Amino acid sequence: MEQAAQTELLGLELQELTLLVEEAGQPRFRARQLFEALYAQRVESAEQVSTLPMEFRRSLAQKGFVVGLPTIERKFGSSDGTVRYLMQLGDGQSVETVWMPEGDGGERGDGSEAERAWDRATICVSSQVGCAVDCQFCLTALLGMKRNLTAGEIVGQVCAVLNDQHVSPPQDRVNLVFMGMGEPFLNYDNFMKAVRLLVEGVGIPESRMTVSTAGIVPRIYDFGAEAVRPKLAISLNASNDELRTRLMPINRKWNLEKLMAAAREFPLRSRERLTFEYVLLDEVNDFAQNAREVVELIRGVRAKVNLIALNPGPGIAFQTPAEKRVLEFQNTLIAAGFPTFIRRPRGRDIYAACGQLKRTVEMTA
Ligand code: SAH
């Protein structure tokens, strides 16, 4: 007998599940049951959907429907509580997802989030296998671009970590940052579909989500027009075009003038701030002059700044600045009126920190 091709249920929205149950001759309300089981209850197999009749569950399995959760291939635990997950996807590719029980400090600062430790748990989610953007300080860039993740694979990373950590929204609060491997705005439709499923299905409010982009300008405009959207962070990382083009070649396509125009026009909600991220590279982009240029660039934007001292890695030709330089940079921005936070490196010892995700299986904790 011919083996039916596998179809993943994770990633399907209610409307698509409705078509599926109708085709199977089942009443429409079964779609809602399936939706709840996949996203709120987060079952691992179709057989576990106890609200569905046995015979329907069996027919789903026979037709080749699987839930499609990524499998946790390896787990690396850091001394600071951070856990880096190596997730295996259906086609044998893998991505990394990071659990930070206390966040990294980057989630603070716009008044919309509580600052209690138990309220800061954050999952850092990947959007692509590898990355095409080629930022010179980032380890993921060294992988090159392998492929986009599907919406189901993006949602699935979150579900797999929630299950593994025994955490369940909305009762348990978690934050999501789309700041793992890949550039979310180069996989825009799948990313946005995943966001809607995470909000409507998994129960994580959009106000607890932040997406970071290297500056894919047309998608920043699209994103601003979305009815449901996370908060926006822009990876600035340089204070002038010459420097930014050197560090982030994407700046040739969308330079600072275009990027900052999109940032200025971005429709912020009440009390919302735009985040600018700035990776500090010792004696490259961390001089007092750079800080002053950043102030000029972002003047007038309702923004906060997250500073990240470089997380080093093999093959990265930059150094981490001394604490003093980081604090001086921060002081200049604060003096100009911008709330400015220093992101604590999380899980550096297990290669889980910003810019370190590279499927580093060989590095055990
Ligand atoms: N592609 C998106 C999402 C990745 S987010 C983006 O570029 O925004 C990753 C964040 O970590 C970005 O702000 C990026 O600038 C920063 N980063 C990359 N490499 C880093 C490194 N080696 N050390 C510290 N931060 C780094």
XYZ file of C-alpha atoms and ligand atoms in Angstrom:
391
model
C 0.000 0.000 0.000
C 1.168 3.489 -0.779
C 2.262 5.511 2.229
C 0.334 8.786 2.526
C 2.547 11.904 2.553
C 2.752 13.567 5.955
C 0.886 16.809 6.493
C 1.620 18.933 9.541
C -1.362 20.270 11.453
C 0.663 22.809 13.417
C 0.639 26.029 11.447
C -2.942 25.652 10.206
C -5.343 28.384 11.277
C -8.941 27.817 12.329
C -10.259 28.431 8.826
C -7.908 25.842 7.322
C -8.791 23.326 10.033
C -12.460 23.938 9.265
C -11.921 22.966 5.627
C -10.057 19.899 6.774
C -12.783 18.624 9.115
C -15.505 19.361 6.564
C -13.647 17.350 3.939
C -13.519 14.509 6.438
C -17.307 14.727 6.810
C -17.090 15.958 10.391
C -19.108 18.815 11.928
C -17.471 22.249 11.887
C -17.082 22.482 15.665
C -14.427 19.763 15.461
C -12.125 22.381 13.935
C -12.282 24.471 17.097
C -11.519 21.363 19.174
C -8.528 20.600 16.997
C -7.352 24.230 17.193
C -7.561 24.193 21.005
C -5.739 20.877 21.203
C -2.923 22.021 18.911
C -2.249 25.471 20.351
C -3.741 25.793 23.850
C -3.298 22.222 25.071
C -0.318 21.590 22.774
C -0.738 17.880 22.108
C 2.142 15.958 20.603
C 0.092 13.606 18.436
C -3.373 13.552 16.863
C -4.226 10.490 19.000
C -3.962 12.731 22.089
C -6.873 14.948 21.026
C -9.293 13.406 23.489
C -12.184 15.654 22.464
C -12.316 14.057 19.000
C -14.041 10.725 18.284
C -11.639 7.789 18.132
C -12.567 6.994 14.566
C -11.817 10.573 13.366
C -8.449 10.533 15.147
C -7.620 7.252 13.421
C -8.625 8.571 10.015
C -6.455 11.670 10.513
C -3.491 9.430 11.264
C -4.251 7.228 8.251
C -4.376 10.235 5.957
C -0.897 11.164 7.135
C -1.756 14.092 9.430
C 0.793 14.636 12.163
C 1.026 17.448 14.735
C 4.494 18.386 13.538
C 6.115 19.651 16.744
C 9.863 20.008 16.278
C 11.707 17.433 18.345
C 14.173 18.559 20.975
C 17.370 17.046 19.708
C 19.631 18.491 22.397
C 19.397 20.806 25.364
C 22.251 22.897 26.741
C 21.841 24.379 30.216
C 23.717 27.532 31.255
C 24.900 28.413 34.731
C 22.566 31.452 34.570
C 19.462 29.301 33.980
C 19.266 29.889 30.235
C 18.558 26.795 28.138
C 19.521 26.511 24.476
C 17.421 23.997 22.548
C 18.544 22.389 19.343
C 15.290 21.635 17.519
C 15.101 19.058 14.793
C 12.655 19.812 11.976
C 10.777 17.378 9.735
C 13.343 17.492 6.921
C 16.340 16.935 9.176
C 17.335 20.622 9.338
C 17.636 22.135 12.775
C 17.261 25.505 14.466
C 17.890 26.883 17.926
C 15.417 28.271 20.429
C 16.419 29.813 23.749
C 14.607 29.814 27.103
C 15.602 32.656 29.423
C 13.823 32.263 32.777
C 14.620 35.847 33.771
C 14.844 37.569 30.409
C 17.928 39.563 29.478
C 16.877 43.036 30.529
C 15.931 43.932 26.952
C 12.245 43.444 27.666
C 12.144 46.372 30.088
C 11.619 49.998 29.563
C 8.364 50.944 27.893
C 6.108 50.675 30.887
C 4.032 47.875 29.389
C 5.863 45.078 31.135
C 6.239 44.205 34.754
C 9.731 44.046 36.158
C 9.307 41.209 38.639
C 11.646 38.300 38.087
C 8.871 35.725 37.700
C 7.306 37.876 35.041
C 10.278 38.016 32.739
C 10.575 34.502 31.299
C 11.377 34.934 27.631
C 11.610 32.560 24.678
C 13.882 33.602 21.809
C 12.484 32.175 18.574
C 14.161 31.513 15.203
C 12.544 32.452 11.892
C 14.882 30.883 9.315
C 17.440 28.083 9.096
C 20.580 30.188 8.773
C 20.441 33.777 7.568
C 21.107 35.699 4.358
C 21.812 39.106 5.870
C 25.537 38.595 6.570
C 26.102 40.906 9.542
C 29.835 40.776 10.223
C 29.543 40.304 14.001
C 26.921 37.523 13.985
C 27.643 33.797 14.068
C 24.379 32.799 12.395
C 25.574 34.656 9.277
C 28.380 32.134 8.894
C 25.810 29.402 8.201
C 24.480 31.184 5.143
C 20.797 30.911 4.300
C 19.330 27.398 4.247
C 15.586 27.937 4.152
C 12.607 29.764 5.618
C 10.739 28.219 8.520
C 7.040 27.498 8.047
C 4.506 29.160 10.344
C 4.090 25.759 12.026
C 7.809 25.484 12.679
C 7.888 28.961 14.227
C 4.876 28.261 16.483
C 6.208 24.745 17.114
C 9.434 26.032 18.688
C 7.371 27.938 21.251
C 5.064 24.968 21.930
C 7.979 22.574 22.363
C 9.724 24.870 24.872
C 6.498 25.572 26.807
C 5.871 21.830 27.092
C 9.423 21.109 28.141
C 9.368 23.880 30.776
C 5.838 22.968 31.954
C 4.711 26.527 31.372
C 1.240 27.348 30.093
C 0.019 30.738 28.897
C -2.052 32.701 29.592
C -1.902 31.682 33.296
C 1.896 31.653 33.134
C 3.227 34.820 31.578
C 5.931 34.534 28.976
C 7.518 36.989 26.582
C 8.542 36.106 23.061
C 11.359 37.705 21.137
C 11.740 36.876 17.458
C 15.473 37.374 17.676
C 16.848 33.903 17.072
C 18.348 32.581 13.863
C 17.287 34.357 10.697
C 15.701 37.608 9.605
C 11.952 37.508 10.377
C 11.129 40.219 7.814
C 12.638 38.108 5.019
C 10.113 35.387 5.956
C 7.340 37.869 6.562
C 4.144 35.965 5.739
C 5.074 32.843 7.705
C 6.272 34.973 10.594
C 3.019 36.972 10.722
C 0.890 33.855 10.461
C 2.834 32.386 13.385
C 2.228 35.566 15.393
C -1.535 35.306 14.883
C -1.534 31.636 15.930
C 0.536 32.437 19.016
C -1.876 35.211 20.000
C -5.177 33.479 19.179
C -4.198 29.883 19.817
C -1.389 29.722 22.339
C -2.680 32.740 24.267
C 0.378 34.969 24.388
C -0.623 38.633 24.019
C 1.007 40.595 21.217
C 2.131 43.158 23.801
C 4.503 40.501 25.171
C 6.164 39.899 21.817
C 8.999 41.786 20.113
C 10.356 41.232 16.638
C 13.784 42.446 15.644
C 14.773 43.319 12.091
C 18.104 44.160 10.511
C 16.201 46.825 8.554
C 14.102 45.346 5.733
C 12.484 48.714 5.086
C 9.434 47.773 2.934
C 8.403 45.185 5.515
C 8.655 47.769 8.336
C 5.912 49.712 6.526
C 3.830 46.536 6.044
C 4.301 45.618 9.683
C 3.098 49.026 10.849
C -0.179 48.406 9.016
C -0.904 45.042 10.691
C -3.942 44.819 12.964
C -2.189 42.401 15.310
C 1.527 42.892 15.715
C 4.372 42.507 18.197
C 6.515 45.458 19.210
C 9.290 46.441 16.822
C 13.029 46.492 17.422
C 15.461 47.722 14.789
C 19.070 46.543 14.804
C 20.857 49.838 14.261
C 24.381 48.813 15.261
C 26.125 51.771 13.639
C 25.803 55.537 13.743
C 26.604 56.429 10.119
C 26.266 54.853 6.674
C 29.944 54.199 6.110
C 30.199 52.194 9.326
C 26.841 50.486 8.961
C 27.566 49.301 5.433
C 30.811 47.804 6.681
C 29.101 45.965 9.563
C 25.753 45.210 7.910
C 25.978 44.961 4.108
C 22.160 45.186 3.927
C 22.714 48.922 4.526
C 23.676 49.236 0.856
C 20.131 48.322 -0.084
C 18.336 50.308 2.638
C 20.569 52.997 4.089
C 20.109 54.951 7.292
C 18.053 57.651 5.617
C 15.527 55.090 4.366
C 15.624 53.104 7.592
C 15.131 56.137 9.809
C 12.304 57.440 7.597
C 10.496 54.110 8.132
C 11.228 54.309 11.866
C 9.876 57.856 12.105
C 6.715 56.975 10.237
C 6.104 53.796 12.218
C 2.675 54.044 13.872
C 3.289 53.434 17.580
C 0.457 52.536 19.916
C -0.127 54.601 23.036
C 2.733 54.160 25.508
C 4.613 52.021 22.987
C 8.231 52.755 22.162
C 10.321 51.675 19.230
C 13.442 49.791 20.282
C 16.827 50.367 18.693
C 19.393 47.684 19.312
C 23.056 48.527 19.169
C 25.780 45.883 19.392
C 28.890 47.532 20.820
C 32.135 46.484 19.128
C 35.311 47.569 20.884
C 36.853 50.641 19.216
C 34.728 50.149 16.109
C 31.308 51.668 16.813
C 31.527 52.454 20.537
C 33.288 55.865 20.581
C 31.738 58.955 22.173
C 31.319 60.340 18.655
C 29.209 57.294 17.681
C 26.948 57.807 20.685
C 26.456 61.460 19.697
C 25.634 60.424 16.118
C 23.075 57.886 17.373
C 21.384 60.646 19.369
C 21.127 62.782 16.209
C 19.783 59.863 14.179
C 16.993 58.913 16.553
C 16.137 62.367 17.870
C 12.390 62.859 17.911
C 11.506 59.158 17.765
C 9.679 57.760 20.792
C 12.359 55.170 21.310
C 14.362 53.204 23.792
C 17.790 51.766 23.156
C 19.097 48.335 24.053
C 22.866 48.138 24.123
C 24.460 44.709 23.663
C 28.174 44.313 24.295
C 29.436 41.950 21.613
C 29.057 38.291 22.401
C 32.230 36.864 20.927
C 32.501 33.763 18.817
C 34.908 31.808 16.620
C 35.371 33.523 13.267
C 34.171 36.916 14.532
C 36.828 39.583 14.063
C 35.626 41.988 16.777
C 36.212 42.393 20.490
C 33.886 43.014 23.407
C 34.323 46.547 24.807
C 35.253 47.117 28.443
C 32.378 47.861 30.821
C 33.503 51.491 31.112
C 32.983 52.146 27.391
C 29.542 50.562 27.513
C 28.514 52.729 30.462
C 29.801 55.897 28.791
C 27.844 55.098 25.653
C 24.747 54.477 27.755
C 25.209 57.753 29.650
C 25.312 59.820 26.465
C 22.004 58.346 25.299
C 20.358 58.720 28.693
C 21.529 62.341 28.907
C 19.811 62.947 25.572
C 16.570 61.613 27.031
C 16.473 58.065 25.666
C 15.803 55.213 28.098
C 18.827 53.010 27.472
C 19.340 49.511 28.795
C 22.283 47.176 28.732
C 21.228 43.694 27.816
C 22.771 41.157 30.114
C 24.369 38.389 28.124
C 22.341 35.255 28.735
C 23.833 31.823 28.281
C 27.135 32.974 26.795
C 28.773 29.855 28.245
C 26.529 27.644 26.096
C 26.550 29.825 22.966
C 22.958 30.889 23.514
C 23.468 34.667 23.618
C 22.585 37.191 20.860
C 24.472 36.477 17.676
C 25.758 33.124 18.894
C 23.124 30.780 17.505
C 24.784 28.510 15.030
C 23.754 24.947 15.795
C 26.874 24.515 17.874
C 26.330 20.887 18.790
C 29.978 20.355 19.580
C 29.929 22.874 22.429
C 28.477 21.173 25.452
C 27.793 22.896 28.728
N 17.871 39.315 12.030
C 17.213 40.032 13.091
C 16.939 39.160 14.261
C 18.177 38.666 14.984
S 18.200 39.525 16.465
C 18.026 41.270 13.452
O 19.119 41.431 12.930
O 17.547 42.110 14.197
C 19.704 39.403 17.002
C 20.153 40.677 17.726
O 21.445 40.355 18.206
C 20.310 41.844 16.750
O 20.023 43.054 17.362
C 21.776 41.747 16.398
O 22.279 42.997 16.007
C 22.384 41.244 17.693
N 23.640 40.502 17.515
C 24.037 39.816 16.435
N 25.258 39.288 16.651
C 25.618 39.654 17.898
C 26.768 39.394 18.711
N 27.783 38.647 18.269
N 26.798 39.906 19.952
C 25.764 40.638 20.420
N 24.664 40.892 19.709
C 24.587 40.417 18.460
